[in-house]
CSV table of C-alpha atoms in Angstrom, one decimal:
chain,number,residue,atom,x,y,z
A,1,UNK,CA,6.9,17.1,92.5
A,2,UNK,CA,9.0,17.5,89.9
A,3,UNK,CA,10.3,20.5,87.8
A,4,UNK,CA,9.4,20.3,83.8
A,5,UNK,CA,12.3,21.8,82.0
A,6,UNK,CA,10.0,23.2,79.1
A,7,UNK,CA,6.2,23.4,78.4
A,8,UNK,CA,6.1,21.5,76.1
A,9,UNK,CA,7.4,18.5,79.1
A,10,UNK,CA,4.2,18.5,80.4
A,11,UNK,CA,1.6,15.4,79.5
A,12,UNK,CA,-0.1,15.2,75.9
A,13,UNK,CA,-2.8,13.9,77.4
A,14,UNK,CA,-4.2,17.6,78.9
A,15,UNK,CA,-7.2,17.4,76.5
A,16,UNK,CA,-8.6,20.3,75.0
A,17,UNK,CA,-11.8,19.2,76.3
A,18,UNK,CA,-10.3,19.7,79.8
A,19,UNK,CA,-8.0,22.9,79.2
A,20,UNK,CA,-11.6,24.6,78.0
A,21,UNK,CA,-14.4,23.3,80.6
A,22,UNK,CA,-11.1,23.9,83.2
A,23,UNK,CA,-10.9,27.7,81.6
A,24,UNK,CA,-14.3,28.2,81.5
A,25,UNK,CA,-15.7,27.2,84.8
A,26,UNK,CA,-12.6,29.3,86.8
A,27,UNK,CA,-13.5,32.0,84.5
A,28,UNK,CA,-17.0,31.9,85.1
A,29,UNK,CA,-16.5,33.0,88.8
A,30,UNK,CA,-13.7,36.2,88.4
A,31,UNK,CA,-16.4,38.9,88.1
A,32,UNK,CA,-19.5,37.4,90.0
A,33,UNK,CA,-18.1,38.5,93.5
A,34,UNK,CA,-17.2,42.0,92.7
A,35,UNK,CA,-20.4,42.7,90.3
A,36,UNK,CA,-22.8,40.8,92.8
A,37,UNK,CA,-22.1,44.1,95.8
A,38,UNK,CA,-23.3,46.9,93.6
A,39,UNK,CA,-26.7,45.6,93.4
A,40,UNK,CA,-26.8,44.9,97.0
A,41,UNK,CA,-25.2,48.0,98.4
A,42,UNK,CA,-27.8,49.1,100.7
A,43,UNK,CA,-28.8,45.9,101.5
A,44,UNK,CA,-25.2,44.8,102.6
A,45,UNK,CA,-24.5,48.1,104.4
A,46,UNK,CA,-27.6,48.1,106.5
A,47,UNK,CA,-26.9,43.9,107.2
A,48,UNK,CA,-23.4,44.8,108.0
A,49,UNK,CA,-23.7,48.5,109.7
A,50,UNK,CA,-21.4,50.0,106.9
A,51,UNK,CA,-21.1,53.9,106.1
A,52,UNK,CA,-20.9,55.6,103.1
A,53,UNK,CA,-16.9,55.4,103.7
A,54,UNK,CA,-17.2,51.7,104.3
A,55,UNK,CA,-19.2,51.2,101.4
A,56,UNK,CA,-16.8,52.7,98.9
A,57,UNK,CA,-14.3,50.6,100.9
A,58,UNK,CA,-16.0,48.0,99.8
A,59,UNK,CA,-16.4,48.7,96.4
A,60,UNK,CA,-12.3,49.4,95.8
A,61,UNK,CA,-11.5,46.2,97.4
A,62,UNK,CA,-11.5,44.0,94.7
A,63,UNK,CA,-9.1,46.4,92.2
A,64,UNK,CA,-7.2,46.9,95.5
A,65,UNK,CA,-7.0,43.2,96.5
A,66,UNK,CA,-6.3,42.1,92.6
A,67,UNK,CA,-3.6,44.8,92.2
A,68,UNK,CA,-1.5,44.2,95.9
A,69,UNK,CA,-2.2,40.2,96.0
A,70,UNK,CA,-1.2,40.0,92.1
A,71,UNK,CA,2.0,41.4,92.4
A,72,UNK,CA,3.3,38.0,94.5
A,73,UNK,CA,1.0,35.5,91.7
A,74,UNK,CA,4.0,34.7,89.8
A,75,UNK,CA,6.0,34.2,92.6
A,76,UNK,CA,3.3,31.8,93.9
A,77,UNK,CA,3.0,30.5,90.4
A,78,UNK,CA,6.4,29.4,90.6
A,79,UNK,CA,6.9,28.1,94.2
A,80,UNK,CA,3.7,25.7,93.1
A,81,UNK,CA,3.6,25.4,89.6
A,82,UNK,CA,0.6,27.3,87.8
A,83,UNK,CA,-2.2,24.7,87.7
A,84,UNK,CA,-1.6,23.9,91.2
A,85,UNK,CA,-1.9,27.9,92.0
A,86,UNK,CA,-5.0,28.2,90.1
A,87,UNK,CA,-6.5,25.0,92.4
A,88,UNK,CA,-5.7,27.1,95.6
A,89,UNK,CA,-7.5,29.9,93.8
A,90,UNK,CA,-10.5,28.3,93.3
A,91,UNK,CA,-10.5,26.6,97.0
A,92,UNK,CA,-9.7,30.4,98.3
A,93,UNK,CA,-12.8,31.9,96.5
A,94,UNK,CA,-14.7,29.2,97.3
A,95,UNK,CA,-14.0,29.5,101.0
A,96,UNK,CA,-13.7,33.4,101.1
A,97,UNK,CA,-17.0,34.1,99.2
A,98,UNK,CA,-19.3,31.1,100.2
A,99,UNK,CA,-18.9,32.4,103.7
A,100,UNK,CA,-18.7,36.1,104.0
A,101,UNK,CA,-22.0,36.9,104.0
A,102,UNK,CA,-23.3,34.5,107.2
A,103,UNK,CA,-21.0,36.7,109.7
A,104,UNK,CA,-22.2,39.3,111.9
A,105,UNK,CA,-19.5,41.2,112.3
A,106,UNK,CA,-18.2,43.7,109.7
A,107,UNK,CA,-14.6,42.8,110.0
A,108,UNK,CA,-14.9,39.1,109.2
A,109,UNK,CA,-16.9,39.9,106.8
A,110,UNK,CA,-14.3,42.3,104.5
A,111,UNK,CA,-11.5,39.8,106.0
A,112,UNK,CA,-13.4,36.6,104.1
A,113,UNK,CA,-13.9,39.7,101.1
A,114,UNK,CA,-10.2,40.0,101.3
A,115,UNK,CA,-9.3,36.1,101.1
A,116,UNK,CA,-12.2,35.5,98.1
A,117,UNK,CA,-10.8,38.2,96.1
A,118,UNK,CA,-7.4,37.0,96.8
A,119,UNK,CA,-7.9,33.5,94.9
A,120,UNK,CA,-9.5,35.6,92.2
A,121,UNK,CA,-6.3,38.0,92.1
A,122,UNK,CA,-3.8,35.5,91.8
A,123,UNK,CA,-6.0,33.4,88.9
A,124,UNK,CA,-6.3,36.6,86.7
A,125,UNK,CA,-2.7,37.1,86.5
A,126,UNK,CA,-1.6,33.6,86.2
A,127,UNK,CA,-4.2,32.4,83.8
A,128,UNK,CA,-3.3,33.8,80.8
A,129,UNK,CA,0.3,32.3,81.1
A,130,UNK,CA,-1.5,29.3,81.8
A,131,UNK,CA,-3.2,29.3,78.3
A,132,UNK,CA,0.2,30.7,76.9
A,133,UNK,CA,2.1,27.3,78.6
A,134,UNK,CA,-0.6,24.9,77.5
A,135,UNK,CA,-2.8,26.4,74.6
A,136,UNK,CA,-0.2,25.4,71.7
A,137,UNK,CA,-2.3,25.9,68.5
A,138,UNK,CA,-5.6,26.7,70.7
A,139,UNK,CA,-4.1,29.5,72.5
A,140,UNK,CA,-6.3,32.5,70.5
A,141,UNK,CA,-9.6,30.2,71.4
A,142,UNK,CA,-8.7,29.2,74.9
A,143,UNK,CA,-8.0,33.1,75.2
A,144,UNK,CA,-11.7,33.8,73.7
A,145,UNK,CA,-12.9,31.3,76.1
A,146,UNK,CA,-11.3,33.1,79.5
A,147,UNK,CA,-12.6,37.0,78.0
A,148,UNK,CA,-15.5,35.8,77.3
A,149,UNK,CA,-16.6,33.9,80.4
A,150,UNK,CA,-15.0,36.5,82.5
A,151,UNK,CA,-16.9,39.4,81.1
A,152,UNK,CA,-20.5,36.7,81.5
A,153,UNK,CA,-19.5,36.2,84.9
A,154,UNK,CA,-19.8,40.2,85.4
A,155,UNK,CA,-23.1,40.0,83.7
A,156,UNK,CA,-24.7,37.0,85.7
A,157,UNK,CA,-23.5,38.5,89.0
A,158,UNK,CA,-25.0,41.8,88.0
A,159,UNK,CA,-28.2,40.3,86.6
A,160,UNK,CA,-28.9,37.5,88.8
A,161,UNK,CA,-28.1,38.9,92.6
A,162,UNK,CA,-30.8,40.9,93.2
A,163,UNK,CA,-33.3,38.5,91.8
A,164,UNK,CA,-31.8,35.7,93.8
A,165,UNK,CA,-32.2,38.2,96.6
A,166,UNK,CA,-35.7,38.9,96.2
A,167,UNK,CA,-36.2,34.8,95.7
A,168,UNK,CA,-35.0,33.8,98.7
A,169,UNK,CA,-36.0,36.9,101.1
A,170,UNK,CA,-39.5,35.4,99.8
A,171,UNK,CA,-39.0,31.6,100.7
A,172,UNK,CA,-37.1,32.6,104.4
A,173,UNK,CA,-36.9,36.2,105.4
A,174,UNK,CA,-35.3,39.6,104.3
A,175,UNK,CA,-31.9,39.2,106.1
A,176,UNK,CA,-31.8,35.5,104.7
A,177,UNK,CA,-31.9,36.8,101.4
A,178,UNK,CA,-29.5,39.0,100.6
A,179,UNK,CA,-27.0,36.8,102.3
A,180,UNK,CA,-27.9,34.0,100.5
A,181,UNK,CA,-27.4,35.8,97.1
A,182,UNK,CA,-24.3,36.6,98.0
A,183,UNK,CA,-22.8,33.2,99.2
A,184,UNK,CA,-24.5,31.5,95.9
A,185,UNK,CA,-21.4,32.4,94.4
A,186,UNK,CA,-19.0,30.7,96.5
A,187,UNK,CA,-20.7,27.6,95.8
A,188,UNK,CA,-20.3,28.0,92.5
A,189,UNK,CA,-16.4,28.6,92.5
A,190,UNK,CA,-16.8,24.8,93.7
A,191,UNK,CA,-17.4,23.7,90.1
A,192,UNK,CA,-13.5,24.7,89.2
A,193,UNK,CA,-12.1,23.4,92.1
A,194,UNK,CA,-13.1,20.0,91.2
A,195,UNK,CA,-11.7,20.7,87.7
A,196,UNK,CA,-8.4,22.2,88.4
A,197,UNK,CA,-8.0,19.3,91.3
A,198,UNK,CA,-8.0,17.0,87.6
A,199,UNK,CA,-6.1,19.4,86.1
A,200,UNK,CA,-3.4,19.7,88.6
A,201,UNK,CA,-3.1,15.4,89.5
A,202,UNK,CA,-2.7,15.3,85.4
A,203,UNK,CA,0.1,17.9,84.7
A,204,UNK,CA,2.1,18.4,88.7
A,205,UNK,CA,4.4,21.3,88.5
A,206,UNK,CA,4.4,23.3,85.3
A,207,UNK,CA,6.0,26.8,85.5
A,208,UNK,CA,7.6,27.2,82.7
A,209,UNK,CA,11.7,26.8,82.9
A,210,UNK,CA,13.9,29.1,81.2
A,211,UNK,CA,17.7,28.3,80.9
A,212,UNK,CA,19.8,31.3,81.8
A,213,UNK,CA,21.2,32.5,78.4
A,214,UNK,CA,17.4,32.8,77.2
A,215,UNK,CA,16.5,35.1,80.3
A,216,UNK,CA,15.5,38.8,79.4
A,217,UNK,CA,18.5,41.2,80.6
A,218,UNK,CA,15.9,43.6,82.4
A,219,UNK,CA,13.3,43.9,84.1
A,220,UNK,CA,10.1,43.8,83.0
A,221,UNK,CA,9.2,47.9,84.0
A,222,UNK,CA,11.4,48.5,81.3
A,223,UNK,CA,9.3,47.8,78.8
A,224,UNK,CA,7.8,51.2,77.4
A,225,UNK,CA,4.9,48.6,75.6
A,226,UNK,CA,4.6,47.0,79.1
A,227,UNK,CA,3.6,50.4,80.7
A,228,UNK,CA,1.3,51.4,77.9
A,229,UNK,CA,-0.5,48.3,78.3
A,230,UNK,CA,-0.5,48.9,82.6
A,231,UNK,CA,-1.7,52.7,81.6
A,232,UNK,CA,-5.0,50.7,79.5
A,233,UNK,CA,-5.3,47.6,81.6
A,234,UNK,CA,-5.6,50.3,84.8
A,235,UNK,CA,-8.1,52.9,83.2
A,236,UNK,CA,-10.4,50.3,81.8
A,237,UNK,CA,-10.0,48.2,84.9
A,238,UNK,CA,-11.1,51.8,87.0
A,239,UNK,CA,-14.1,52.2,84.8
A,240,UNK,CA,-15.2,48.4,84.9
A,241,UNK,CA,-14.9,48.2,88.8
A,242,UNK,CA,-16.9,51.6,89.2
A,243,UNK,CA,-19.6,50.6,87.3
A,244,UNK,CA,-19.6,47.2,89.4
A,245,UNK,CA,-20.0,49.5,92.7
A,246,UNK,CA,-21.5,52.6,91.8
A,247,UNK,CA,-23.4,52.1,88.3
A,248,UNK,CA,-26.8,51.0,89.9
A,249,UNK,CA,-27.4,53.6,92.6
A,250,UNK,CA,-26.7,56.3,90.0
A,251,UNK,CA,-29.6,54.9,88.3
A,252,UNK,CA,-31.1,54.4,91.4
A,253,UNK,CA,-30.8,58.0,92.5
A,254,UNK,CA,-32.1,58.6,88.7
A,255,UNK,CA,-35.7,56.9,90.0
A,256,UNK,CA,-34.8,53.9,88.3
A,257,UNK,CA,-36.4,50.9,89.8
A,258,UNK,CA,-33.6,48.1,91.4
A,259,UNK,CA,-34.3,45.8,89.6
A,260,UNK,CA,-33.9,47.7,86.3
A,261,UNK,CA,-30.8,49.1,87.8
A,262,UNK,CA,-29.2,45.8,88.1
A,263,UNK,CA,-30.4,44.5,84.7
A,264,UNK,CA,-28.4,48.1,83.5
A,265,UNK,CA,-25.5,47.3,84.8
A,266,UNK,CA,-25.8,43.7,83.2
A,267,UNK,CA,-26.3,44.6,80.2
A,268,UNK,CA,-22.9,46.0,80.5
A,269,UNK,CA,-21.4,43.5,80.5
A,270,UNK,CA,-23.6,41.5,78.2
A,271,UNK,CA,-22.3,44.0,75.4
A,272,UNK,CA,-18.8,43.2,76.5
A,273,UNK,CA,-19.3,39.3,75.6
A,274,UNK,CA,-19.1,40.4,72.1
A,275,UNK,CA,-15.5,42.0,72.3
A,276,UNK,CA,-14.7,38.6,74.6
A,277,UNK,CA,-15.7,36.9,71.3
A,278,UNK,CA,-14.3,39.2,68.4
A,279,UNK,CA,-11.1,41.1,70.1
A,280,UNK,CA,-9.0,38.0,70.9
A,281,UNK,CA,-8.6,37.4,67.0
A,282,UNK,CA,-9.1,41.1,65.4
A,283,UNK,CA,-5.7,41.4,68.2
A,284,UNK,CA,-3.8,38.2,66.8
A,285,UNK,CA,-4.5,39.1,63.3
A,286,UNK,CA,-5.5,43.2,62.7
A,287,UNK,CA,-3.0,45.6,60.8
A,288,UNK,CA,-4.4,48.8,62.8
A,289,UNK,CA,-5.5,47.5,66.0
A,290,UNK,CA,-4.8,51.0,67.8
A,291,UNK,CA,-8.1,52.1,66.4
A,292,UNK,CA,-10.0,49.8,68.4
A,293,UNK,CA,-8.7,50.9,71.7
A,294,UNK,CA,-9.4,54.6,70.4
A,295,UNK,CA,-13.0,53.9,69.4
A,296,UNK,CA,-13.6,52.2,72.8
A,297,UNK,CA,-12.6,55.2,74.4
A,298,UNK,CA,-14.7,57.5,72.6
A,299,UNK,CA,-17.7,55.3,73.8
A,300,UNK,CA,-17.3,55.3,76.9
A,301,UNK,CA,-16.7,59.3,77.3
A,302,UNK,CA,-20.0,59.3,75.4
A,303,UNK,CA,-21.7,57.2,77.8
A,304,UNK,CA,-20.6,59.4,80.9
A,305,UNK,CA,-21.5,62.5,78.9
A,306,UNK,CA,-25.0,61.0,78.5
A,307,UNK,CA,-25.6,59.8,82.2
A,308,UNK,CA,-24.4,63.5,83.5
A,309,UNK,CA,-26.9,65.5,81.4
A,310,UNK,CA,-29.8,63.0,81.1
A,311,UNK,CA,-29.2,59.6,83.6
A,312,UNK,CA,-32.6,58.1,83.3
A,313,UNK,CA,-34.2,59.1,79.7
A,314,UNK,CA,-31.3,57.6,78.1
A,315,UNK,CA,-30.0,55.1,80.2
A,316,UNK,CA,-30.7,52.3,77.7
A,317,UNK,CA,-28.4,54.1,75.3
A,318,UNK,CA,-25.8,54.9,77.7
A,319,UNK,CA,-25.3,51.3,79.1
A,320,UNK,CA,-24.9,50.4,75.3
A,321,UNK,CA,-22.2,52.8,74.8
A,322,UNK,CA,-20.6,51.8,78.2
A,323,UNK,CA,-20.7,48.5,77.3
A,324,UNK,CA,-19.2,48.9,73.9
A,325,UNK,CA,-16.6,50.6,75.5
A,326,UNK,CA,-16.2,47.6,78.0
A,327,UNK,CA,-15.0,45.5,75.2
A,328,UNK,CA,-11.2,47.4,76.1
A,329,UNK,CA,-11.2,44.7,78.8
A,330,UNK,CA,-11.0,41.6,76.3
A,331,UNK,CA,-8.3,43.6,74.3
A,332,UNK,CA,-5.8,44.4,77.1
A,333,UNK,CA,-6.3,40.7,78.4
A,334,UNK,CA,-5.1,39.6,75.0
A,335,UNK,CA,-2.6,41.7,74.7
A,336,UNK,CA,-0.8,39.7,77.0
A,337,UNK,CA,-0.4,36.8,75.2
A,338,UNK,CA,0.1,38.5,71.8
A,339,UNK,CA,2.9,41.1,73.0
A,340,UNK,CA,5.5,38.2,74.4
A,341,UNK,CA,6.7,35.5,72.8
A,342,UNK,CA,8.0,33.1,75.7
A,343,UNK,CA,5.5,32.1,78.4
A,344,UNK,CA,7.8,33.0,81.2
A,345,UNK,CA,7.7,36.7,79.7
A,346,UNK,CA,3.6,36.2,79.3
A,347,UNK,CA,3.3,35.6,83.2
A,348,UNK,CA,5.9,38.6,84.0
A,349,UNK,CA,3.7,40.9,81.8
A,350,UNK,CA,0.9,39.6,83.3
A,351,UNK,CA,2.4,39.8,86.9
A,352,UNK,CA,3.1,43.6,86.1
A,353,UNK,CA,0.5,44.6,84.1
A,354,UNK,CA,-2.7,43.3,86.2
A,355,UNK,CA,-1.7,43.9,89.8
A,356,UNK,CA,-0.6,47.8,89.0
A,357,UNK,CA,-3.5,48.5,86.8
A,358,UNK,CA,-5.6,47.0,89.5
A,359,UNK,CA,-3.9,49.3,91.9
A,360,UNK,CA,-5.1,52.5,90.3
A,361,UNK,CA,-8.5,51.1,89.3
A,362,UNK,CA,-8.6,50.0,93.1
A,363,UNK,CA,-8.7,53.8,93.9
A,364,UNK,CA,-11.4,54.6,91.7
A,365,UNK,CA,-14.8,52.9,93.2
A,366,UNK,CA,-13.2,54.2,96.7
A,367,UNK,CA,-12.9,58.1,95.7
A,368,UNK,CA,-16.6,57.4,94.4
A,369,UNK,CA,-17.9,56.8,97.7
A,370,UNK,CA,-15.9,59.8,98.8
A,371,UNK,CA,-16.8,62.6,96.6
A,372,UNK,CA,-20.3,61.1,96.8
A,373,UNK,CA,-20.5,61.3,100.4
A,374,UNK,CA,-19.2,64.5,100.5
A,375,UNK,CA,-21.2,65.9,97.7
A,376,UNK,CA,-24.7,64.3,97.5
A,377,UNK,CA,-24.1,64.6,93.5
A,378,UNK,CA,-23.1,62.1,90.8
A,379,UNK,CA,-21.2,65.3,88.7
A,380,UNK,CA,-17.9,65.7,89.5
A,381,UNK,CA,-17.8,61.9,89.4
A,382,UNK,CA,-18.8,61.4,85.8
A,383,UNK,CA,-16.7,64.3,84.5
A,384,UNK,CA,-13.8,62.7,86.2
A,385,UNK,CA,-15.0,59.3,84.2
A,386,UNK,CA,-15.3,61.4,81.2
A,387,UNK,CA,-11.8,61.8,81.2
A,388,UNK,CA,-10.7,58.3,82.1
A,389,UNK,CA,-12.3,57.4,78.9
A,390,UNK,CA,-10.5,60.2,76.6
A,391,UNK,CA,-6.9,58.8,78.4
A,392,UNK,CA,-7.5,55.1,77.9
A,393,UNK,CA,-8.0,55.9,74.3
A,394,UNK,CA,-4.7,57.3,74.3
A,395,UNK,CA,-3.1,54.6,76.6
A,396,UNK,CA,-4.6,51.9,74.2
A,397,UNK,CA,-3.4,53.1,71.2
A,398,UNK,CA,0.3,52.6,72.6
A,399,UNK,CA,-0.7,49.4,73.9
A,400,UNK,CA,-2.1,48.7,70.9
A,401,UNK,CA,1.4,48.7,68.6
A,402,UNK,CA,3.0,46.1,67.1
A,403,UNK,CA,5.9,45.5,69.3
A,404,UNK,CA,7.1,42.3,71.2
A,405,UNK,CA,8.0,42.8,75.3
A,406,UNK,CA,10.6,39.9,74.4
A,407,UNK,CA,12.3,42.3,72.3
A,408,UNK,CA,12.2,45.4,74.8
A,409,UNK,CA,13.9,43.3,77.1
């Protein structure tokens, strides 16, 4: 292959029509195999023999796997070119989470985990400088696409899992069916493979080239906006990925019915497609945009307030106020875009801010598991979750200034 010297060297004839059904169907599976395990939790650790420890184990791994495996997705993205990266992403989910749930064992079954999550690490990271390479005038709508699909996907996953469960425990047998619900989402993640297979043959190598008196002086860590975003990314990223672990056996261990407990958790996420749809443009065009972050955080302290003192009389309410709160997601992912001026800066934000936010909200779901275990109570967890809210507030109004990374560096 050969190296373009600018983005703007790559084909005209990438369609928009292509960039968004390619967007939307890699979005589409970012969230489903990490929202799909907290509605089977019991299920999967009695198929699998997990513990409690295991358990939350397995409900960190995807922050921990998108924070470690993202670090090295713009080193990838480079070595490859960043269509042909996302291609092996999709292939790698495809694979990883298509399979994981036919193995006996519980060791191939987090190492298949491991390799799923890892397609889905890399694509989060490299993604947005995709768009930022390729969107030209559609960048804010390609960028509402990618939120939004990837706050649906958390939904659907959430919503549809146990239900798929139940369907197919009744057509073959109980052990059938969770596993079966769980591997429906591999096959899925073939859709974008297909796609970015099109995608890739079309454009060949397209990390963006930057000539050497253009290159930012430092490094990207020295960027105080960079850390402020890292600071939001990570405490809304910690919230999200507990809520996809633990969310529906609080409700669970509220008397709430499954079922319901799932739909909860979907709705969620459901309430988050609205700031997919809204934040990408209030963040490219709003005067005060740290007041959005603020609010968000407000919500969600709310929300953990209300499942402490009453978790099932107002759980409708506090799913709407979580979810509301959830809309922090879309406004740190578009951040990305909106804070850097030149692509190559885009996918070293992106390279810093994901994988170390996913870090630390890696060690949230998995301290979960812990203090439950140890405690038998959801308490100290939701004070602790309290405060996550009442910091990303903070963190997202200093994300939320008007300041270019370019210029930092």
């Amino acid at each position: 292959m050969s190296q373009s010297t600018s983005p703007s060297s790559t084909p005209r004839y990438l369609s928009y029509g292509l960039m968004f059904v390619s967007v939307l169907a890699l979005a589409l599976n970012l969230r489903a195999a990490a929202s799909s395990v907290g509605p089977l939790l019991a299920e999967i650790g009695d198929g699998m023999n997990f513990g409690g420890g295991t358990l939350g184990f397995l409900t960190s791994l995807p922050g921990l796997i998108f924070g470690v495996l993202g670090l090295f997705a713009v080193r990838i993205g480079k070595r490859f070119g960043i269509s042909t990266t996302l291609l092996l992403s999709a292939l790698a989910l495809a694979f990883g989470i298509g399979l994981r749930a036919w193995v006996e064992n519980s060791w191939p079954f987090l190492v298949l985990s491991i390799i799923g999550l890892t397609g889905i690490a890399i694509a989060n990271v490299l993604m947005p400088a995709w768009i930022k390479v390729h969107g030209r005038q559609y960048t804010v709508s390609l960028m509402t696409v990618y939120s939004v699909c990837v706050v649906a996907a958390g939904a659907i996953g959430a919503a549809a899992t146990a239900p798929l469960a139940q369907y197919f425990a009744d057509v073959f047998n109980p052990d059938t069916g969770w596993r079966a619900a769980l591997s429906t989402w591999g096959v899925v993640a073939l859709v974008p493979v297909v796609l970015w297979w099109l995608v890739t043959r079309r454009i060949g190598y397209d990390y963006p080239h930057i000539p050497i008196q253009d290159r930012p002086s430092k490094k990207i860590f020295r960027s105080p906006t960079a850390w402020a975003m890292t600071a939001f990314f990570g405490l809304q990223s910690t919230q999200v990925y507990v809520q996809f672990g633990w969310l529906p056996q609080i409700f669970r261990d509220a008397g709430v019915e499954p079922g319901e407990a799932g739909l909860l958790l979907a709705t969620t996420a459901a309430i988050g497609l609205v700031g997919s749809l809204i934040m990408p443009t209030v963040v490219d065009r709003a005067k005060h945009l740290w007041t959005w972050p603020v609010a968000f955080g407000v919500l969600s302290a709310l929300g953990y307030l209300g499942l402490l003192l009453w978790p099932a009389e107002g759980r409708w309410l506090w799913v709407i106020l979580l979810g509301i709160g959830g809309m922090a997601f879309a406004t740190a992912i578009s951040l990305l875009p909106a804070r850097s001026v030149e692509p190559d800066v885009t996918a070293r934000l992106s390279g810093f801010v994901q994988p170390v936010g996913y870090i630390l909200a890696g060690l949230g779901p998995m301290l979960v598991g812990v203090l439950y275990a140890a405690t038998q109570t959801w308490t100290i967890t939701l004070i602790a979750l309290l405060v996550v809210g009442v910091l990303m507030a903070i963190a997202g109004a200093l994300a939320a200034r008007d300041v270019n990374v370019d210029d930092e560096l």
